[in-house]
PDB file of C-alpha atoms in Angstrom:
ATOM      1  CA  MET D   1      -5.040   3.725 -28.443  1.00 93.00           C
ATOM      2  CA  LYS D   2      -5.531   1.362 -25.548  1.00 96.00           C
ATOM      3  CA  GLN D   3      -3.141  -1.152 -24.537  1.00 97.00           C
ATOM      4  CA  THR D   4      -3.534  -4.519 -22.756  1.00 98.00           C
ATOM      5  CA  VAL D   5      -2.197  -4.715 -19.066  1.00 98.00           C
ATOM      6  CA  ARG D   6      -1.748  -8.093 -17.587  1.00 98.00           C
ATOM      7  CA  VAL D   7      -1.154  -7.983 -13.799  1.00 98.00           C
ATOM      8  CA  THR D   8      -1.576 -10.079 -10.856  1.00 98.00           C
ATOM      9  CA  VAL D   9      -3.168  -8.135  -7.982  1.00 98.00           C
ATOM     10  CA  ASN D  10      -3.479  -9.960  -4.559  1.00 98.00           C
ATOM     11  CA  GLY D  11      -2.789 -13.405  -6.293  1.00 97.00           C
ATOM     12  CA  ARG D  12      -5.492 -12.815  -8.928  1.00 98.00           C
ATOM     13  CA  LEU D  13      -4.753 -12.427 -12.581  1.00 98.00           C
ATOM     14  CA  TYR D  14      -6.225  -9.402 -14.415  1.00 98.00           C
ATOM     15  CA  GLU D  15      -6.089  -8.567 -18.240  1.00 98.00           C
ATOM     16  CA  GLU D  16      -7.588  -5.175 -18.990  1.00 98.00           C
ATOM     17  CA  GLU D  17      -7.417  -2.572 -21.875  1.00 98.00           C
ATOM     18  CA  VAL D  18      -6.227   0.796 -20.326  1.00 98.00           C
ATOM     19  CA  GLU D  19      -5.426   4.226 -21.981  1.00 97.00           C
ATOM     20  CA  PRO D  20      -1.543   4.407 -21.947  1.00 97.00           C
ATOM     21  CA  ARG D  21      -1.461   7.449 -19.309  1.00 97.00           C
ATOM     22  CA  GLN D  22      -3.803   5.861 -16.972  1.00 98.00           C
ATOM     23  CA  LEU D  23      -2.233   5.917 -13.506  1.00 98.00           C
ATOM     24  CA  LEU D  24      -1.865   2.596 -11.595  1.00 98.00           C
ATOM     25  CA  SER D  25      -3.971   4.032  -8.577  1.00 98.00           C
ATOM     26  CA  TYR D  26      -6.773   4.659 -10.952  1.00 98.00           C
ATOM     27  CA  PHE D  27      -6.493   1.275 -12.649  1.00 98.00           C
ATOM     28  CA  LEU D  28      -6.587  -0.327  -9.302  1.00 98.00           C
ATOM     29  CA  ARG D  29      -9.631   1.690  -8.056  1.00 98.00           C
ATOM     30  CA  GLU D  30     -11.722   2.260 -11.247  1.00 97.00           C
ATOM     31  CA  THR D  31     -10.831  -0.580 -13.627  1.00 97.00           C
ATOM     32  CA  ILE D  32     -10.544  -3.450 -11.179  1.00 98.00           C
ATOM     33  CA  GLY D  33     -12.609  -2.088  -8.134  1.00 98.00           C
ATOM     34  CA  LEU D  34     -10.057  -2.310  -5.398  1.00 98.00           C
ATOM     35  CA  THR D  35     -10.864   1.066  -3.667  1.00 97.00           C
ATOM     36  CA  GLY D  36      -8.523   0.407  -0.473  1.00 97.00           C
ATOM     37  CA  THR D  37      -5.784   2.282  -2.359  1.00 97.00           C
ATOM     38  CA  HIS D  38      -6.406   5.939  -1.614  1.00 96.00           C
ATOM     39  CA  ILE D  39      -5.699   8.751  -3.981  1.00 96.00           C
ATOM     40  CA  GLY D  40      -4.324  11.679  -2.317  1.00 93.00           C
ATOM     41  CA  CYS D  41      -2.001  14.185  -3.772  1.00 94.00           C
ATOM     42  CA  ILE D  42      -1.325  12.783  -7.147  1.00 92.00           C
ATOM     43  CA  ILE D  43       2.360  13.976  -6.986  1.00 95.00           C
ATOM     44  CA  GLY D  44       3.975  11.166  -4.865  1.00 94.00           C
ATOM     45  CA  GLU D  45       4.051  13.398  -1.585  1.00 94.00           C
ATOM     46  CA  CYS D  46       1.396  11.896   0.521  1.00 96.00           C
ATOM     47  CA  GLY D  47       1.815   8.288   0.056  1.00 96.00           C
ATOM     48  CA  ALA D  48      -1.998   7.422   0.428  1.00 97.00           C
ATOM     49  CA  CYS D  49      -1.613   5.438  -2.761  1.00 98.00           C
ATOM     50  CA  THR D  50       1.234   3.029  -1.781  1.00 98.00           C
ATOM     51  CA  VAL D  51       1.231  -0.463  -3.002  1.00 98.00           C
ATOM     52  CA  GLN D  52       3.793  -3.085  -3.365  1.00 98.00           C
ATOM     53  CA  VAL D  53       4.981  -3.887  -6.928  1.00 98.00           C
ATOM     54  CA  ASN D  54       6.945  -7.145  -7.058  1.00 98.00           C
ATOM     55  CA  GLY D  55       7.674  -6.559  -3.413  1.00 95.00           C
ATOM     56  CA  THR D  56       8.819  -3.124  -3.828  1.00 97.00           C
ATOM     57  CA  LEU D  57       6.884  -0.066  -2.442  1.00 96.00           C
ATOM     58  CA  VAL D  58       5.498   2.084  -5.214  1.00 97.00           C
ATOM     59  CA  LYS D  59       3.303   5.181  -5.049  1.00 98.00           C
ATOM     60  CA  SER D  60       0.684   4.204  -7.406  1.00 98.00           C
ATOM     61  CA  CYS D  61       0.027   7.773  -8.493  1.00 97.00           C
ATOM     62  CA  LEU D  62       3.373   7.880  -9.990  1.00 98.00           C
ATOM     63  CA  MET D  63       3.304   4.737 -12.029  1.00 98.00           C
ATOM     64  CA  PHE D  64       1.203   4.236 -15.418  1.00 98.00           C
ATOM     65  CA  ALA D  65      -0.778   0.999 -15.354  1.00 98.00           C
ATOM     66  CA  VAL D  66       1.101  -0.046 -18.590  1.00 98.00           C
ATOM     67  CA  GLN D  67       4.432  -0.010 -16.476  1.00 98.00           C
ATOM     68  CA  ALA D  68       3.000  -2.509 -14.122  1.00 98.00           C
ATOM     69  CA  ASN D  69       2.355  -5.099 -17.058  1.00 98.00           C
ATOM     70  CA  GLY D  70       3.493  -8.503 -16.024  1.00 98.00           C
ATOM     71  CA  LYS D  71       4.222  -7.537 -12.503  1.00 98.00           C
ATOM     72  CA  GLU D  72       2.630  -8.786  -9.175  1.00 98.00           C
ATOM     73  CA  ILE D  73       0.989  -6.032  -7.105  1.00 98.00           C
ATOM     74  CA  THR D  74      -0.205  -6.143  -3.530  1.00 98.00           C
ATOM     75  CA  THR D  75      -2.701  -3.767  -2.173  1.00 98.00           C
ATOM     76  CA  ILE D  76      -4.230  -3.255   1.288  1.00 98.00           C
ATOM     77  CA  GLU D  77      -6.948  -5.585   0.191  1.00 97.00           C
ATOM     78  CA  GLY D  78      -4.291  -8.329  -0.390  1.00 97.00           C
ATOM     79  CA  LEU D  79      -2.654  -8.394   3.166  1.00 96.00           C
ATOM     80  CA  ALA D  80      -5.396 -10.057   5.148  1.00 94.00           C
ATOM     81  CA  GLU D  81      -6.069 -13.670   4.751  1.00 93.00           C
ATOM     82  CA  GLY D  82      -9.851 -14.354   4.582  1.00 91.00           C
ATOM     83  CA  ASP D  83     -11.358 -12.973   7.837  1.00 93.00           C
ATOM     84  CA  THR D  84      -7.934 -12.941   9.527  1.00 95.00           C
ATOM     85  CA  LEU D  85      -6.366  -9.375   9.538  1.00 96.00           C
ATOM     86  CA  HIS D  86      -2.675  -9.033   8.672  1.00 96.00           C
ATOM     87  CA  PRO D  87      -0.487  -8.523  12.021  1.00 97.00           C
ATOM     88  CA  VAL D  88      -0.085  -4.656  10.854  1.00 97.00           C
ATOM     89  CA  GLN D  89      -3.713  -4.233  10.233  1.00 97.00           C
ATOM     90  CA  GLU D  90      -4.541  -5.655  13.678  1.00 97.00           C
ATOM     91  CA  ALA D  91      -1.677  -3.408  15.539  1.00 97.00           C
ATOM     92  CA  PHE D  92      -3.175  -0.319  13.773  1.00 96.00           C
ATOM     93  CA  ILE D  93      -6.392  -1.238  15.337  1.00 96.00           C
ATOM     94  CA  ASN D  94      -5.192  -2.131  18.645  1.00 96.00           C
ATOM     95  CA  ASN D  95      -3.157   1.251  18.819  1.00 96.00           C
ATOM     96  CA  TYR D  96      -5.826   3.486  17.125  1.00 94.00           C
ATOM     97  CA  GLY D  97      -3.237   3.959  14.532  1.00 93.00           C
ATOM     98  CA  PHE D  98      -5.571   5.843  12.282  1.00 88.00           C
ATOM     99  CA  GLN D  99      -7.795   8.883  12.788  1.00 89.00           C
ATOM    100  CA  CYS D 100      -9.474   9.919   9.555  1.00 93.00           C
ATOM    101  CA  GLY D 101      -7.912   6.926   7.890  1.00 92.00           C
ATOM    102  CA  TYR D 102      -7.160   8.467   4.618  1.00 93.00           C
ATOM    103  CA  CYS D 103      -3.329   7.571   5.099  1.00 95.00           C
ATOM    104  CA  THR D 104      -3.913   4.254   6.755  1.00 96.00           C
ATOM    105  CA  PRO D 105      -3.649   1.945   3.627  1.00 97.00           C
ATOM    106  CA  GLY D 106      -0.432   3.552   2.594  1.00 97.00           C
ATOM    107  CA  MET D 107       0.954   3.478   5.943  1.00 97.00           C
ATOM    108  CA  ILE D 108       0.154  -0.055   6.544  1.00 98.00           C
ATOM    109  CA  MET D 109       1.728  -1.103   3.155  1.00 98.00           C
ATOM    110  CA  ALA D 110       4.918   0.835   4.172  1.00 98.00           C
ATOM    111  CA  ALA D 111       4.869  -0.740   7.648  1.00 98.00           C
ATOM    112  CA  ASP D 112       4.568  -4.099   6.192  1.00 97.00           C
ATOM    113  CA  SER D 113       7.460  -3.387   3.769  1.00 97.00           C
ATOM    114  CA  LEU D 114       9.539  -2.009   6.488  1.00 97.00           C
ATOM    115  CA  LEU D 115       8.953  -5.139   8.744  1.00 97.00           C
ATOM    116  CA  LYS D 116       9.670  -7.698   5.975  1.00 96.00           C
ATOM    117  CA  LYS D 117      13.208  -5.896   5.721  1.00 95.00           C
ATOM    118  CA  ASN D 118      13.813  -5.095   9.380  1.00 96.00           C
ATOM    119  CA  PRO D 119      11.479  -7.288  11.497  1.00 96.00           C
ATOM    120  CA  TYR D 120      12.502  -5.396  14.753  1.00 97.00           C
ATOM    121  CA  PRO D 121      13.208  -1.733  13.824  1.00 97.00           C
ATOM    122  CA  SER D 122      13.988   0.975  16.246  1.00 97.00           C
ATOM    123  CA  GLU D 123      11.739   3.771  16.652  1.00 97.00           C
ATOM    124  CA  GLU D 124      13.947   5.864  14.584  1.00 97.00           C
ATOM    125  CA  GLU D 125      13.867   3.300  11.872  1.00 98.00           C
ATOM    126  CA  ILE D 126      10.181   2.971  12.068  1.00 98.00           C
ATOM    127  CA  ARG D 127       9.733   6.906  11.556  1.00 97.00           C
ATOM    128  CA  GLU D 128      12.396   6.694   8.783  1.00 97.00           C
ATOM    129  CA  GLY D 129      10.633   3.756   7.109  1.00 96.00           C
ATOM    130  CA  LEU D 130       7.471   5.659   7.134  1.00 96.00           C
ATOM    131  CA  ALA D 131       8.812   8.949   5.997  1.00 95.00           C
ATOM    132  CA  GLY D 132       7.213   8.781   2.656  1.00 94.00           C
ATOM    133  CA  ASN D 133       3.679   8.475   4.029  1.00 95.00           C
ATOM    134  CA  LEU D 134       2.061  11.698   5.542  1.00 94.00           C
ATOM    135  CA  CYS D 135      -0.691  11.618   8.105  1.00 93.00           C
ATOM    136  CA  MET D 136      -2.607  14.877   7.868  1.00 90.00           C
ATOM    137  CA  CYS D 137      -4.055  14.131  11.225  1.00 90.00           C
ATOM    138  CA  THR D 138      -0.406  13.845  12.708  1.00 83.00           C
ATOM    139  CA  GLY D 139      -1.226  10.590  14.442  1.00 86.00           C
ATOM    140  CA  TYR D 140       2.325   9.519  14.267  1.00 94.00           C
ATOM    141  CA  VAL D 141       2.376   8.346  17.966  1.00 96.00           C
ATOM    142  CA  GLN D 142      -0.114   5.821  17.523  1.00 96.00           C
ATOM    143  CA  ILE D 143       1.054   4.811  14.056  1.00 97.00           C
ATOM    144  CA  VAL D 144       4.610   4.204  15.460  1.00 97.00           C
ATOM    145  CA  ALA D 145       3.160   2.187  18.366  1.00 97.00           C
ATOM    146  CA  ALA D 146       1.231   0.013  16.013  1.00 97.00           C
ATOM    147  CA  VAL D 147       4.374  -0.655  14.051  1.00 97.00           C
ATOM    148  CA  LYS D 148       6.191  -1.603  17.231  1.00 97.00           C
ATOM    149  CA  GLU D 149       3.460  -3.935  18.059  1.00 96.00           C
ATOM    150  CA  ALA D 150       3.604  -5.655  14.669  1.00 97.00           C
ATOM    151  CA  ALA D 151       7.475  -5.989  14.924  1.00 95.00           C
ATOM    152  CA  GLY D 152       8.422  -9.578  14.566  1.00 88.00           C
ATOM    153  CA  GLN D 153       5.038 -10.745  13.260  1.00 88.00           C
ATOM    154  CA  VAL D 154       5.381 -10.086   9.589  1.00 85.00           C
ATOM    155  CA  ASP D 155       6.317 -13.091   7.296  1.00 77.00           C
ATOM    156  CA  ASP D 156       9.032 -11.862   4.840  1.00 70.00           C
ATOM    157  CA  GLY D 157       7.514 -14.187   2.232  1.00 62.00           C
TER     158      GLY D 157
END
């Protein structure tokens, strides 16, 4: 029996009928069409599906859509403002912080969350803050450089 989920995603309210066991990652991609959230391992290991739920990092492959009912979700699509990229997105481009790009949405969401809590992290704190996200291409040097460049530019609101 389907259940109604009412969530605000990137500032827009959605009310949809979903199967109780539908994962949030599939809800975002297939039900409401936000394909920026990638689906990787489906066991919470890779972090490609990382989003923010009420400001907290969540691996959306480990959360049912019904568990998000009534919550506010931010996906990679919600960071930019119109044609202006978010500072972390801009820094990833400037520093070639992606190779195949599969991990990039999750990395950027994790970096944004880290910089909201700690605007000027050390390299060790950046690596620790991104530890839940894996880059299969091993482009960590560029990713860390991107987060350093974005440091101090992320609004905590």
